[in-house]
CSV table of C-alpha atoms in Angstrom, one decimal:
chain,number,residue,atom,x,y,z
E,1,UNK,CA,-30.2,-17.5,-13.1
E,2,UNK,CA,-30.4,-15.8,-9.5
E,3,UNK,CA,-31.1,-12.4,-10.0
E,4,UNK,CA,-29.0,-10.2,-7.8
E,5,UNK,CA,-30.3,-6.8,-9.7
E,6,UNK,CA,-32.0,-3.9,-7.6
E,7,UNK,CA,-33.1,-0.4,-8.7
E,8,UNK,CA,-30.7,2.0,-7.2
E,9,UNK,CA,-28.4,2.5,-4.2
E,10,UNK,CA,-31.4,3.0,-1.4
E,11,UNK,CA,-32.8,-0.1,-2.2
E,12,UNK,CA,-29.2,-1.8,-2.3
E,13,UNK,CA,-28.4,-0.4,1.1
E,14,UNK,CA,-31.8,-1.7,2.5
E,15,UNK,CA,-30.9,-2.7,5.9
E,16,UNK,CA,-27.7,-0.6,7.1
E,17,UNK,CA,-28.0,0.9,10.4
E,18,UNK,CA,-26.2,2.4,13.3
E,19,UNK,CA,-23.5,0.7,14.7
E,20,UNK,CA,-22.8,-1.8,12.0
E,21,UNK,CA,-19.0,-2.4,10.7
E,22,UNK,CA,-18.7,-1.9,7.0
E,23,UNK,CA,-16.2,-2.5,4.4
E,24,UNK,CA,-15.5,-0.5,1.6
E,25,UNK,CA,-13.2,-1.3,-1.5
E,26,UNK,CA,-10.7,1.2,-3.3
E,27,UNK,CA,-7.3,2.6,-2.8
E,28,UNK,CA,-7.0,6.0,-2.3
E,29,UNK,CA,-9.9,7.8,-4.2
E,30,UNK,CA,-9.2,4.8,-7.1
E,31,UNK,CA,-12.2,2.2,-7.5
E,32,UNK,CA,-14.6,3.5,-4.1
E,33,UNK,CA,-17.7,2.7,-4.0
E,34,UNK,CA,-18.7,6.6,-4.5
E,35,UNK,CA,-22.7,5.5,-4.8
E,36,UNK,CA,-22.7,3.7,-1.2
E,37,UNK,CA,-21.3,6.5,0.3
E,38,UNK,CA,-22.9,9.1,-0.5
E,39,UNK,CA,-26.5,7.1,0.1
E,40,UNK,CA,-25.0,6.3,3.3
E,41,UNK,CA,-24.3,10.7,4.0
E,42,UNK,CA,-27.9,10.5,2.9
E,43,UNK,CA,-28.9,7.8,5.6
E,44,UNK,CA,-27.2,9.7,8.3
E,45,UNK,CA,-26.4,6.1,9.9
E,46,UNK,CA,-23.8,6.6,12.6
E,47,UNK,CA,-21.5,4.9,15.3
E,48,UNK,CA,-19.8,2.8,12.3
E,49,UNK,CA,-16.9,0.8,11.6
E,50,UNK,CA,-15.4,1.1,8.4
E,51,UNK,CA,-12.5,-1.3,6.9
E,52,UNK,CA,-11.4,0.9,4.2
E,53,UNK,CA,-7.6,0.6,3.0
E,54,UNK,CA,-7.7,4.9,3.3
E,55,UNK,CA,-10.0,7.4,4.8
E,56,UNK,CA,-10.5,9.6,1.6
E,57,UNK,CA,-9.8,12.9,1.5
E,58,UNK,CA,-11.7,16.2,3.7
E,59,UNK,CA,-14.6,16.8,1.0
E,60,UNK,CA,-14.6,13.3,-0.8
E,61,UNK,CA,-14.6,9.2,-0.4
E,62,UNK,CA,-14.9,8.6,2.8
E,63,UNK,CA,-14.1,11.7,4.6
E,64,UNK,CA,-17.9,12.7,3.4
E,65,UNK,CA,-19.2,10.3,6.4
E,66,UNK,CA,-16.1,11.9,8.5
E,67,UNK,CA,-17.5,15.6,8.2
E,68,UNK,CA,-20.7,14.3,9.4
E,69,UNK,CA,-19.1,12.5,12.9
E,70,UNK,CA,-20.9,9.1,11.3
E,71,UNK,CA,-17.4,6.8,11.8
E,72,UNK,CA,-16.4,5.4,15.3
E,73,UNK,CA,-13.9,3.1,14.2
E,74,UNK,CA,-11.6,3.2,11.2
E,75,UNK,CA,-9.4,0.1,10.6
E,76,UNK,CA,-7.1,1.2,7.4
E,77,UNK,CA,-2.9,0.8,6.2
E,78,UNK,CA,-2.7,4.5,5.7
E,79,UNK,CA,-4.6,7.6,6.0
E,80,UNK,CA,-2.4,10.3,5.1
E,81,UNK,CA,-4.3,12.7,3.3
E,82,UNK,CA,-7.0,13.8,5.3
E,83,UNK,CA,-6.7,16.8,7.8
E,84,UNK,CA,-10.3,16.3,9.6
E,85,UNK,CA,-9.4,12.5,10.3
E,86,UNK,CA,-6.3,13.3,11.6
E,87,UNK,CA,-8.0,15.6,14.0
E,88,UNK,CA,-10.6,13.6,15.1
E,89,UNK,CA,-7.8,10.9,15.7
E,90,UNK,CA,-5.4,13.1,17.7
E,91,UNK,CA,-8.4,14.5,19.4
E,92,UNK,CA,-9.8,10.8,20.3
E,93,UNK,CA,-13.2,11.1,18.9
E,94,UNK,CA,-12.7,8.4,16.0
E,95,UNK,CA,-10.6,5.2,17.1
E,96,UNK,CA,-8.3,4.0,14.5
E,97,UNK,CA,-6.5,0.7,13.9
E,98,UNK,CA,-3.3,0.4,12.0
E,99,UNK,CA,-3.7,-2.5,10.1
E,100,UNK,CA,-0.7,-3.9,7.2
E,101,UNK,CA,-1.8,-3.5,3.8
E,102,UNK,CA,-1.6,-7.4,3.3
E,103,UNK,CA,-2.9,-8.2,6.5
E,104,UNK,CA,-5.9,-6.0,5.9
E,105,UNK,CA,-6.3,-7.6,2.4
E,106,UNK,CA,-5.9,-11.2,3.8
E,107,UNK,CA,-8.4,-10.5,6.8
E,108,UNK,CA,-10.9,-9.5,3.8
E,109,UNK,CA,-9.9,-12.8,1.9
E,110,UNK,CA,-9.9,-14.6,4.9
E,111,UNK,CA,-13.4,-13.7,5.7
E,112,UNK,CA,-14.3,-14.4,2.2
E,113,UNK,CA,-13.1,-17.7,2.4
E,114,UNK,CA,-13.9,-19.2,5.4
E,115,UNK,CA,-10.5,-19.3,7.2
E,116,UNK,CA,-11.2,-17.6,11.0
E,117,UNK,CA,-7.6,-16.3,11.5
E,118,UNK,CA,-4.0,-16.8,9.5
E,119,UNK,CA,-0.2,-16.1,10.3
E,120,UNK,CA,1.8,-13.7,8.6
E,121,UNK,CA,5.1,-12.3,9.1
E,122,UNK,CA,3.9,-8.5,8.9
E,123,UNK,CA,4.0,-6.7,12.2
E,124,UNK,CA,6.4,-9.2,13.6
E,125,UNK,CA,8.4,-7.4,16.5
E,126,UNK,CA,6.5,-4.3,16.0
E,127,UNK,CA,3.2,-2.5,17.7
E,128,UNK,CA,1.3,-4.3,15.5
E,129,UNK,CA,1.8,-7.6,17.3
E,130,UNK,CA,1.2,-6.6,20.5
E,131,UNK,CA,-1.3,-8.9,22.3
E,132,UNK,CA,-1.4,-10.9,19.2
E,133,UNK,CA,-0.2,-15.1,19.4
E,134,UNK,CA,3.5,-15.2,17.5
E,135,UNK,CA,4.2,-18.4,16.4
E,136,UNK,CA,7.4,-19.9,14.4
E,137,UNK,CA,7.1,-21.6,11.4
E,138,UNK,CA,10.4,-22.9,9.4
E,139,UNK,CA,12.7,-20.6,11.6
E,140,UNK,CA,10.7,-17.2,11.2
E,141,UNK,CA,8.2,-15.6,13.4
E,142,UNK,CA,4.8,-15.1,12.6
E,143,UNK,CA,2.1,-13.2,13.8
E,144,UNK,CA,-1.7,-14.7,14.1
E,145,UNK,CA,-4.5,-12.4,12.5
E,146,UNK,CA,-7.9,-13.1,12.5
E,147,UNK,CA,-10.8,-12.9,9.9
E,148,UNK,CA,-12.7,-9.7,9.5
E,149,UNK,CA,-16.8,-9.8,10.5
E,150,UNK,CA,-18.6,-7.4,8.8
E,151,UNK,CA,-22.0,-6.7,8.1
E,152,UNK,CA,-22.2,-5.1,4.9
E,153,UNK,CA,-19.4,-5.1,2.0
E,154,UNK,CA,-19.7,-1.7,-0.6
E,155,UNK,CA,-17.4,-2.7,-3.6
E,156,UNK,CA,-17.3,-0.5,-6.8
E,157,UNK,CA,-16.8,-2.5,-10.4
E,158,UNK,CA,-16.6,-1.5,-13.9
E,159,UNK,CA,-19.0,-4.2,-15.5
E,160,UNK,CA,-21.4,-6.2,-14.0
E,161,UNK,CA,-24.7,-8.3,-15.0
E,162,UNK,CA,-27.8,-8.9,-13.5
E,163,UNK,CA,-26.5,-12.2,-11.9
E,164,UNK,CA,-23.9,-9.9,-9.9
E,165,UNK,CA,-21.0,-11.2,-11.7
E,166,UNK,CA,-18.5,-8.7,-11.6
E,167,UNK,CA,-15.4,-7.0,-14.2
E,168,UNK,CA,-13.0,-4.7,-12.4
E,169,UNK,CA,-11.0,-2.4,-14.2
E,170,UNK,CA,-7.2,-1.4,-13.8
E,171,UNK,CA,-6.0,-0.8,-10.4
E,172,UNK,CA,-9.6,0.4,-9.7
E,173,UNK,CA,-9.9,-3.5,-8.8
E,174,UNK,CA,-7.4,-3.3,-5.4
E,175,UNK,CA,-9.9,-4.1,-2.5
E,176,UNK,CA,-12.7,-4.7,-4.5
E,177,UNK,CA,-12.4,-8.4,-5.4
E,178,UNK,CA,-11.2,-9.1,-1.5
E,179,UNK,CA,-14.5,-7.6,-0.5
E,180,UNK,CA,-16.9,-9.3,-2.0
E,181,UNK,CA,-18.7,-12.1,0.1
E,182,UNK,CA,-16.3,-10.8,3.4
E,183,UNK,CA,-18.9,-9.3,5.2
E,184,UNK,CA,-22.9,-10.6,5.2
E,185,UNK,CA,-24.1,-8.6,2.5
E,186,UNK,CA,-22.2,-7.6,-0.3
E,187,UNK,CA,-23.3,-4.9,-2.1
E,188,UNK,CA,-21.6,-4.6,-6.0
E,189,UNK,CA,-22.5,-0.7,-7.8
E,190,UNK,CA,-20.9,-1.1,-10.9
E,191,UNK,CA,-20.6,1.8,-14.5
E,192,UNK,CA,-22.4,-0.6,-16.7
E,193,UNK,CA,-25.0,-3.3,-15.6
E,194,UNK,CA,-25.7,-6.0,-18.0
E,195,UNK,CA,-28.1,-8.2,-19.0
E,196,UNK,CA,-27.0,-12.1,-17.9
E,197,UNK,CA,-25.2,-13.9,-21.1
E,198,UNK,CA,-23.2,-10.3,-22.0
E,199,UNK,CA,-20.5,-11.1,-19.8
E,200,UNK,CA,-18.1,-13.9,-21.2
E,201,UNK,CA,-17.7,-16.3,-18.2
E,202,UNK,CA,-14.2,-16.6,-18.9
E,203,UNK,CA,-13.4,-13.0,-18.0
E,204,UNK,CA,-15.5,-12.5,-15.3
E,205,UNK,CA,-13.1,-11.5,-11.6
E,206,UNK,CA,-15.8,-12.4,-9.3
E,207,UNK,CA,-18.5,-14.6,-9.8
E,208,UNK,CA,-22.0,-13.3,-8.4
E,209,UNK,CA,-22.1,-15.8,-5.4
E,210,UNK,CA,-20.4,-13.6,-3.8
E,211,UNK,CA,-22.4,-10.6,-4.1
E,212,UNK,CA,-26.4,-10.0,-2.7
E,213,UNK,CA,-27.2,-7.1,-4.8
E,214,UNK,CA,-25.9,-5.2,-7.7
E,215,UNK,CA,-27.1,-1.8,-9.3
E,216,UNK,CA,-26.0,0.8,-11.8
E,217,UNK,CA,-24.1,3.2,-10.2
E,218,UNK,CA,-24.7,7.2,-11.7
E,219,UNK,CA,-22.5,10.1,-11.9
E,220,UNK,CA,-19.0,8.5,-11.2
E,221,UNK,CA,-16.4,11.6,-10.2
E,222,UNK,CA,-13.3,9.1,-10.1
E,223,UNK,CA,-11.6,12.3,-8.7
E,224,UNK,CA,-7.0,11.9,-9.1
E,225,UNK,CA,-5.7,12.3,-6.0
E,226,UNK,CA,-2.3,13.0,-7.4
E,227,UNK,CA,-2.5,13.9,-11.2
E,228,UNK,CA,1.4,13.2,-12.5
E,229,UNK,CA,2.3,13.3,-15.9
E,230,UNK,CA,5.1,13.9,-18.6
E,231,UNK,CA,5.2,17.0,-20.7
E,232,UNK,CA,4.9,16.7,-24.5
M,1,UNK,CA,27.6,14.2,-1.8
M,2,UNK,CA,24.8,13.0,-3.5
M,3,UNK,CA,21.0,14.5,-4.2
M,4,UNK,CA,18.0,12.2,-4.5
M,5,UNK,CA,18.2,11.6,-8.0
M,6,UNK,CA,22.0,10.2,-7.2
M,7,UNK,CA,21.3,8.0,-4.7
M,8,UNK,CA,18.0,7.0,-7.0
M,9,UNK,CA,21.4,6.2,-9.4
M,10,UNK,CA,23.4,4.3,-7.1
M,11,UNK,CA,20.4,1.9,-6.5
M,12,UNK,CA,19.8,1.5,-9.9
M,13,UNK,CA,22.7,-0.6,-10.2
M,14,UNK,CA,21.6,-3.1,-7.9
M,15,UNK,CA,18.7,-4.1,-9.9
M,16,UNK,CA,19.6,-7.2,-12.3
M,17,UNK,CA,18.2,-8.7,-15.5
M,18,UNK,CA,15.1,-10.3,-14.8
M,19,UNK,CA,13.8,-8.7,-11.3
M,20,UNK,CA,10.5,-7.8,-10.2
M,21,UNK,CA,11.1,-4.8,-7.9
M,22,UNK,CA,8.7,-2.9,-5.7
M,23,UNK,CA,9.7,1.0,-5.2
M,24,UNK,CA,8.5,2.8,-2.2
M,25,UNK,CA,7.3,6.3,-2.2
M,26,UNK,CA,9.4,9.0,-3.0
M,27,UNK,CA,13.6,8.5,-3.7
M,28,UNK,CA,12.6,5.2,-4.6
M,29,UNK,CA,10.3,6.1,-7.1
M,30,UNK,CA,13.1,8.1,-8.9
M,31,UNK,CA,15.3,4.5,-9.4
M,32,UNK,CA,12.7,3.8,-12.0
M,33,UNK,CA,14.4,6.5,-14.4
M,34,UNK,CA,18.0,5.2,-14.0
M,35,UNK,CA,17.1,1.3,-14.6
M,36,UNK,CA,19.8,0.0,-17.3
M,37,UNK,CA,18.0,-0.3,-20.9
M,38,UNK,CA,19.5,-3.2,-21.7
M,39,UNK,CA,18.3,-5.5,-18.9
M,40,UNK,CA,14.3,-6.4,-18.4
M,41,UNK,CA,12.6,-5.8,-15.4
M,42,UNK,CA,9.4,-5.3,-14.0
M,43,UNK,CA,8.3,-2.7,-11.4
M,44,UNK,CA,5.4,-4.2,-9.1
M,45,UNK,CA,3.0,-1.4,-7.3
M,46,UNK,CA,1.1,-2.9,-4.4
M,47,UNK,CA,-2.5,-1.4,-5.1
M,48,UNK,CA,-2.6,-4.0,-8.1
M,49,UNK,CA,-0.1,-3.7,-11.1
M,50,UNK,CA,2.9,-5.8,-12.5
M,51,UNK,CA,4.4,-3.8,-15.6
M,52,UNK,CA,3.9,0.0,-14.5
M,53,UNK,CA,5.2,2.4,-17.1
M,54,UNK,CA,6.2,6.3,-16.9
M,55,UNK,CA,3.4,9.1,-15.9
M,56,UNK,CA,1.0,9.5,-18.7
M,57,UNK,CA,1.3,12.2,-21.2
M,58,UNK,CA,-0.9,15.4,-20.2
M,59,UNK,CA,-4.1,14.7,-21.1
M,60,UNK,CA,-4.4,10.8,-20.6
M,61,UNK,CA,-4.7,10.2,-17.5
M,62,UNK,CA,-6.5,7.1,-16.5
M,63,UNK,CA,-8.1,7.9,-12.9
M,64,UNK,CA,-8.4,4.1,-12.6
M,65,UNK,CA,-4.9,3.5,-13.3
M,66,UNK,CA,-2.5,4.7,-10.3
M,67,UNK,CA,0.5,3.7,-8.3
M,68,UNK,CA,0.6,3.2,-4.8
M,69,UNK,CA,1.2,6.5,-4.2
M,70,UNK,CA,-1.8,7.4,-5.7
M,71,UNK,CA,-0.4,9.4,-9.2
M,72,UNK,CA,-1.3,8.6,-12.5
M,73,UNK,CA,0.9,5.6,-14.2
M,74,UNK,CA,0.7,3.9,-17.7
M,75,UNK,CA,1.6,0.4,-18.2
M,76,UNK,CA,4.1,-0.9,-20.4
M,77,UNK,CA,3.6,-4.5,-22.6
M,78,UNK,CA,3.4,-7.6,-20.8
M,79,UNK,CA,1.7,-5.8,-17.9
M,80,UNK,CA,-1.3,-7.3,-15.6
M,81,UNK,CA,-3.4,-6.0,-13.1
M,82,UNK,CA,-4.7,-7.8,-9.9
M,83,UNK,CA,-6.3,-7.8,-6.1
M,84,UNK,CA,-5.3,-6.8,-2.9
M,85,UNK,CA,-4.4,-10.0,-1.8
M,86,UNK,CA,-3.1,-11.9,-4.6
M,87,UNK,CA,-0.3,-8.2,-4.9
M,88,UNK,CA,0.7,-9.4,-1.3
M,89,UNK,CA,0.7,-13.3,-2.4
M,90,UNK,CA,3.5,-11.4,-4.5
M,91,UNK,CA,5.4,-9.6,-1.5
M,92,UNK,CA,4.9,-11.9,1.2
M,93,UNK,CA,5.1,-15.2,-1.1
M,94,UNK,CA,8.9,-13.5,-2.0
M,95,UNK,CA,8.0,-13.8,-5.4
M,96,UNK,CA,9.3,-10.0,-5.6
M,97,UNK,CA,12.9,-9.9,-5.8
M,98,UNK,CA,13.8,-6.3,-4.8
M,99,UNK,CA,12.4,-4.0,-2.1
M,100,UNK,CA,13.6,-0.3,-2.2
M,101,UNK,CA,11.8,1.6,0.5
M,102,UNK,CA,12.3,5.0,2.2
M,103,UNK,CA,13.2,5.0,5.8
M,104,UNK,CA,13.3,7.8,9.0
M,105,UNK,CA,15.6,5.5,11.2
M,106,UNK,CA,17.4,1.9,10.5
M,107,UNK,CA,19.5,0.1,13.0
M,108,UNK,CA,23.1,-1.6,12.5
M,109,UNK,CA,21.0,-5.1,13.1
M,110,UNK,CA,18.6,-4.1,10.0
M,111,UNK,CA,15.6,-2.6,12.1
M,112,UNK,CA,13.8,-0.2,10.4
M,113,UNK,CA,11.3,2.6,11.3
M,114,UNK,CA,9.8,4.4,8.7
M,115,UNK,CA,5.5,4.5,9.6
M,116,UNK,CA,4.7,6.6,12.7
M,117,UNK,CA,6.3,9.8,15.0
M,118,UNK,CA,4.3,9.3,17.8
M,119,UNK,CA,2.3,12.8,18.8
M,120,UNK,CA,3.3,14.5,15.4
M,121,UNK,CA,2.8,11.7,12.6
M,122,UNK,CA,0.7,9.4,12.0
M,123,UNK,CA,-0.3,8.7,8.7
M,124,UNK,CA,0.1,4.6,8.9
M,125,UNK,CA,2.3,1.7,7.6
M,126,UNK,CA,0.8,1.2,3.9
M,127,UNK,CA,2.0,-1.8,2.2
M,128,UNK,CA,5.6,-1.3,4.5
M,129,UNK,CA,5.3,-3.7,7.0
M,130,UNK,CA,4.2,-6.4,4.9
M,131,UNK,CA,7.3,-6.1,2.6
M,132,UNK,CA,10.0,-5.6,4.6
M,133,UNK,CA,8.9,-8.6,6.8
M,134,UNK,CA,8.6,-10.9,3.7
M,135,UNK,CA,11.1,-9.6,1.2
M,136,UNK,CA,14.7,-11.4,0.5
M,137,UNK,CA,16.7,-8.5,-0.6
M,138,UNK,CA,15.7,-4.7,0.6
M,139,UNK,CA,17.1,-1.7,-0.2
M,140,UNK,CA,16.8,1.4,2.2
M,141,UNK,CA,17.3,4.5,0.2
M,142,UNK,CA,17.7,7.7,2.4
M,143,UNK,CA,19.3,11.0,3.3
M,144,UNK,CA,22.4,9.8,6.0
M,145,UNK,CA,21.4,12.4,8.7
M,146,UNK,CA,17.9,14.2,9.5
M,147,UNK,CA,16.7,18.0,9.1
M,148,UNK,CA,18.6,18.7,12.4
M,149,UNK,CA,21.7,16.8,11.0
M,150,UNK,CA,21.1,14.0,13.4
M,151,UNK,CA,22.5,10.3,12.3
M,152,UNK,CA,19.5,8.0,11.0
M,153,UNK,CA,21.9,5.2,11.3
M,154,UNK,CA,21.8,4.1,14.8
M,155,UNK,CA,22.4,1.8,17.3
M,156,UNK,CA,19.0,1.2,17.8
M,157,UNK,CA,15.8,2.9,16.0
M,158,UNK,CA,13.9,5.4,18.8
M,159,UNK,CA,10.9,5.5,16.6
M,160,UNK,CA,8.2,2.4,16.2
M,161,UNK,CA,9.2,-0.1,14.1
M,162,UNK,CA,8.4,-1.5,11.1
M,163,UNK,CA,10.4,-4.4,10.5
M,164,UNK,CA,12.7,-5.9,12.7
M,165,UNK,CA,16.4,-7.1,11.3
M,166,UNK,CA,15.7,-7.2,7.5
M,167,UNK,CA,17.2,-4.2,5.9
M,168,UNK,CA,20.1,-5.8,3.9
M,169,UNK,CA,21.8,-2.3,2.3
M,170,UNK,CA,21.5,1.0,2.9
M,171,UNK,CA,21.9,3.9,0.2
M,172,UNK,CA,22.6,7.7,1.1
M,173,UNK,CA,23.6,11.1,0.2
M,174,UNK,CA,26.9,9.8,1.8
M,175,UNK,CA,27.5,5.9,1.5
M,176,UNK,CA,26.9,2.2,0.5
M,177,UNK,CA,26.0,0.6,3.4
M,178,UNK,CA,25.4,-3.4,4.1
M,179,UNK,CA,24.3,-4.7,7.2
M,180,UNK,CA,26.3,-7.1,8.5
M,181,UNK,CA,26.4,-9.4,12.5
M,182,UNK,CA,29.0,-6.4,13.5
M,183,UNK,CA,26.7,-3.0,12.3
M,184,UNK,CA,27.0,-1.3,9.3
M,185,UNK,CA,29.9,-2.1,6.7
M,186,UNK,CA,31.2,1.1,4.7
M,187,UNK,CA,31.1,-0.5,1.1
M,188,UNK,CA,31.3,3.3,-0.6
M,189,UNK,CA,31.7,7.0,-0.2
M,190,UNK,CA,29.8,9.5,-2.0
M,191,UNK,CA,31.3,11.3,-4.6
M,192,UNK,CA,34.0,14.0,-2.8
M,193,UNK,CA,32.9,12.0,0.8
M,194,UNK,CA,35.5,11.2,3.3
M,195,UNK,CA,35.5,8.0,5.6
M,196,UNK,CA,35.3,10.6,8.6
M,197,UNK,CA,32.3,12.3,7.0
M,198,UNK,CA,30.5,9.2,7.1
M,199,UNK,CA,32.1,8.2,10.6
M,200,UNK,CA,30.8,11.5,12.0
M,201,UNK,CA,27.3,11.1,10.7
M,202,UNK,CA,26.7,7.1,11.6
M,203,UNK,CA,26.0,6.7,15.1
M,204,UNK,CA,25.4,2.7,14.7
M,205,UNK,CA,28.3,0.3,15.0
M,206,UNK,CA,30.6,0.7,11.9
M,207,UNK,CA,33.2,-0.9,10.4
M,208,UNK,CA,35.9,0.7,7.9
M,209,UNK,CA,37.5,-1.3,5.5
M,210,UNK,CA,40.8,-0.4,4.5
M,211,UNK,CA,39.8,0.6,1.1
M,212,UNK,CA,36.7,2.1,0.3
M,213,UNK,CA,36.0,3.1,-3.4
M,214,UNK,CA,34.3,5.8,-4.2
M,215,UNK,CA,31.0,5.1,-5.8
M,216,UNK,CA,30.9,4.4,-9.4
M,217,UNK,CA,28.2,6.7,-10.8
């Protein structure tokens, strides 16, 4: 067995420095890597690029390395609820690109798989496409999009063992899986690190090829976003 | 005229016995609640889930189990979860049956703009763009006119696009709508809607039937 286990998140994040293009797994505040980011507030690495499907919100996720000015680049779907991003995009001091939920999930896939670029249909005829290669294919239009390159990949699982094989739970799993072995180093935090043979192989979501190095996260917030529910 | 939760009705009765359907954020949402009992069907929610239920009761709340508008869901029997890219295997692989998606402005050639207000808005195309370029059948559900009682049903959208010529129907406060080669076709008025209501608030190419029913509700 290849141990992938290391002590805590400074020793996972061993290596990150300024300038570097990140991604980072979760969907709204659901399944972040909430570890990662808050050793890399501690690091006070700047000048970053982050693939992130949303920027967080002002005081949590990823709008904690907003606050501190350490993101140059965001490339998300949507990033709605977060009132300083907005104003660092309107003001220009944090470029953003627009990317397609799909396309942004693909481009991790892609990345993870080996494939340097792919067509898809989304963004066809729309800003989105602009400078992009359009190609048809059976009658409909396509647009080319190409790979991610990242240097480090922050995902967040439920369960995972000391060989980095990883369990995601409910729709805490979203980027997460797409993530993993995308960008050089991936780097798993996970509620509940196992010893090897705990997992059964059958049910394991990623297999720990994919990831570099894995460590119990501590003090998960897993803050709701939007809490909606029936009355009894 | 109709309120949200009527046009949420309307739509309703365009999903059929053994469709996967993926509701968009808000008025879409609401179709959920007015789904026939006695048909099976299976809501899809692009952040991962196949088989989303109603909001949890108070107190259960599962902060790793949300929709793709980020509230709290439950899941109902025969439900899965999944990654970011196999949920758009789903959309773009048209393995999703039903789109219905909220919109700012759609065109009589099925253009749609519903993502960005340049200068004022820009919050980003979500899962939007993937699904209305990939999806067979979609649904625009939406008020007929803006705030400033402008048409939303134009010749051409003035706002960025996110799909070009693949909005199939469009739902109101005030009408049916299909898109057809010649614009929009009236299908149905709103309850208490006349044909010049709905002439006066579509500034797209329309046609007018000689008989339009009044929906069905």
């Amino acid at each position: 067995m290849i141990r992938k286990n290391v002590a805590d998140a400074s020793e996972a994040l061993a290596g990150v420095s300024d300038g570097m293009t990140l991604m980072l797994g979760g969907f709204g505040l659901c399944g972040i890597p909430e570890n990662a980011i808050t050793e890399l507030v501690r690091l006070g690495v700047g000048g970053l690029t982050c693939i992130s499907n949303n920027a967080g919100v002002d005081d949590f996720g990823l709008g904690l390395l907003l606050q501190e000015r350490q993101v140059d680049h965001m490339i998300s779907s949507y990033v709605g609820e977060n009132d300083e991003f907005e104003r660092q995009m309107l003001s220009g001091e944090l470029k953003v690109t627009l990317t397609p939920q799909g396309t942004l999930a693909e481009k991790c896939r892609a990345a993870q798989a080996g494939i340097p670029a792919f067509f898809t249909p989304a963004g066809y005829g729309t800003e989105v496409a602009e400078g992009k290669e359009t190609r048809e294919f059976g009658g409909k239009m396509y647009v080319m999009e190409e790979a991610f390159q990242a240097d480090f990949a922050f995902v967040k699982a439920w369960k995972g063992d000391e060989a980095g094989n990883l369990v995601f739970k409910g729709t805490a799993r979203n980027f997460n899986p797409c993530m993993c072995g995308a960008a050089r180093i991936t780097v798993a935090e996970v509620e509940e690190l196992l010893p090897a043979g705990s997992l059964d192989p059958n049910e394991i979501h990623i297999p720990g090829i994919f990831v570099q190095r894995i460590f119990q996260g501590t003090g998960y917030e897993k803050r709701i976003e939007q809490r909606t529910v029936r009355m009894r | 005229m109709l309120d949200k939760n009527g046009i949420a009705k309307r739509i309703a009765q365009e999903v059929q016995d053994g469709y996967y359907v993926n509701l968009g954020i808000g008025i879409p949402t609401l179709v959920a609640n007015f789904v026939r009992d006695d048909i099976s069907v299976e809501f899809q929610s692009e952040n991962g889930v196949l088989g989303m239920g109603p909001f949890p009761w108070e107190g259960e709340e599962d902060p790793d189990l949300i929709n793709a508008g980020k509230q709290t869901i439950t899941t109902l029997p025969g439900a899965s979860f999944f990654d970011s890219a196999l949920s758009f295997s789903m959309i773009r692989g048209q393995h999703v049956d039903l789109t219905i998606l909220g919109a700012m402005e759609v065109a009589d050639n099925g253009d749609i703009a519903n993502w960005k207000i340049p200068g004022k808005m820009v919050k980003g195309m979500g899962g939007a763009m993937d699904l209305v370029a990939s999806a067979e059948n979609i649904i625009v559900a939406m008020m007929h006119t803006n705030k400033a009682g402008q048409s939303k049903l134009l010749r051409e959208c003035t706002l960025p696009l996110t799909g070009v010529q693949c909005v199939k129907k469009v739902v109101t406060n005030l009408a049916v709508l299909e898109i057809t080669p010649a614009g929009f076709l009236l299908l149905e008025r709103a309850p208490g809607v006349s044909v010049e209501d709905i002439r006066n608030a579509t500034e797209g190419r329309l046609t007018i039937p000689d008989e339009v029913p009044e929906m069905a509700l």
